[in-house]
């Protein structure tokens, strides 16, 4: 996570961080460039009983065990807050994993649910293996950003890679 890697970025031990950086998390000595927007979704295997259900309600979500990710803490907390607001028990946690591959593998073989970024499951969704539930959540959008130090020289190969990364993502539309 950005919080864990920030000291290395500030000290120069790490040149680049690409990931979720929330507004206001960067220091003036760091430069943040938004690469793309992503949205977290509640997902399950494509033939999960809730996938066929229209307008999944929060009460439906606590009937199935969940895979939770340590890296998704802000969004996980937002989901737990929703359960508390509606006076519902939180869903049972079956597995806690920081591995996206483990999470996707378990989703394919079980009735577990997970909260994952759309970009992390889009290929599996297109293949008909994983599906996002028809669940309307409050704003679970986030930006994936590239962060570097504002000052300091990068090695030539790092500069070239940074330019290639930046070219791969068109600037986000201004609203």
PDB file of N, CA and C in Angstrom, residues 65-68 91-96 112:
ATOM      1  N   UNK A  65     -20.099 -16.169   2.786  1.00  0.00           N
ATOM      2  CA  UNK A  65     -18.772 -15.820   3.310  1.00  0.00           C
ATOM      3  C   UNK A  65     -17.998 -14.950   2.326  1.00  0.00           C
ATOM      4  N   UNK A  66     -17.085 -14.175   2.867  1.00  0.00           N
ATOM      5  CA  UNK A  66     -16.315 -13.205   2.080  1.00  0.00           C
ATOM      6  C   UNK A  66     -14.825 -13.500   2.118  1.00  0.00           C
ATOM      7  N   UNK A  67     -14.179 -13.103   1.042  1.00  0.00           N
ATOM      8  CA  UNK A  67     -12.718 -13.026   0.995  1.00  0.00           C
ATOM      9  C   UNK A  67     -12.416 -11.542   1.135  1.00  0.00           C
ATOM     10  N   UNK A  68     -11.639 -11.182   2.115  1.00  0.00           N
ATOM     11  CA  UNK A  68     -11.313  -9.768   2.301  1.00  0.00           C
ATOM     12  C   UNK A  68      -9.820  -9.548   2.094  1.00  0.00           C
ATOM     13  N   UNK A  91     -20.896  -9.393   7.095  1.00  0.00           N
ATOM     14  CA  UNK A  91     -20.785 -10.729   6.503  1.00  0.00           C
ATOM     15  C   UNK A  91     -19.656 -11.523   7.142  1.00  0.00           C
ATOM     16  N   UNK A  92     -19.789 -12.849   7.140  1.00  0.00           N
ATOM     17  CA  UNK A  92     -18.710 -13.677   7.695  1.00  0.00           C
ATOM     18  C   UNK A  92     -17.478 -13.621   6.800  1.00  0.00           C
ATOM     19  N   UNK A  93     -16.317 -13.534   7.410  1.00  0.00           N
ATOM     20  CA  UNK A  93     -15.054 -13.532   6.669  1.00  0.00           C
ATOM     21  C   UNK A  93     -14.516 -14.958   6.657  1.00  0.00           C
ATOM     22  N   UNK A  94     -14.397 -15.518   5.465  1.00  0.00           N
ATOM     23  CA  UNK A  94     -13.884 -16.877   5.324  1.00  0.00           C
ATOM     24  C   UNK A  94     -12.371 -16.877   5.174  1.00  0.00           C
ATOM     25  N   UNK A  95     -11.864 -15.900   4.411  1.00  0.00           N
ATOM     26  CA  UNK A  95     -10.436 -15.837   4.095  1.00  0.00           C
ATOM     27  C   UNK A  95     -10.009 -14.382   4.059  1.00  0.00           C
ATOM     28  N   UNK A  96      -8.834 -14.116   4.599  1.00  0.00           N
ATOM     29  CA  UNK A  96      -8.211 -12.809   4.427  1.00  0.00           C
ATOM     30  C   UNK A  96      -6.961 -13.039   3.593  1.00  0.00           C
ATOM     31  N   UNK A 112     -18.018 -17.782  -2.165  1.00  0.00           N
ATOM     32  CA  UNK A 112     -17.507 -16.585  -1.523  1.00  0.00           C
ATOM     33  C   UNK A 112     -17.782 -15.343  -2.370  1.00  0.00           C
TER      34      UNK A 112
END
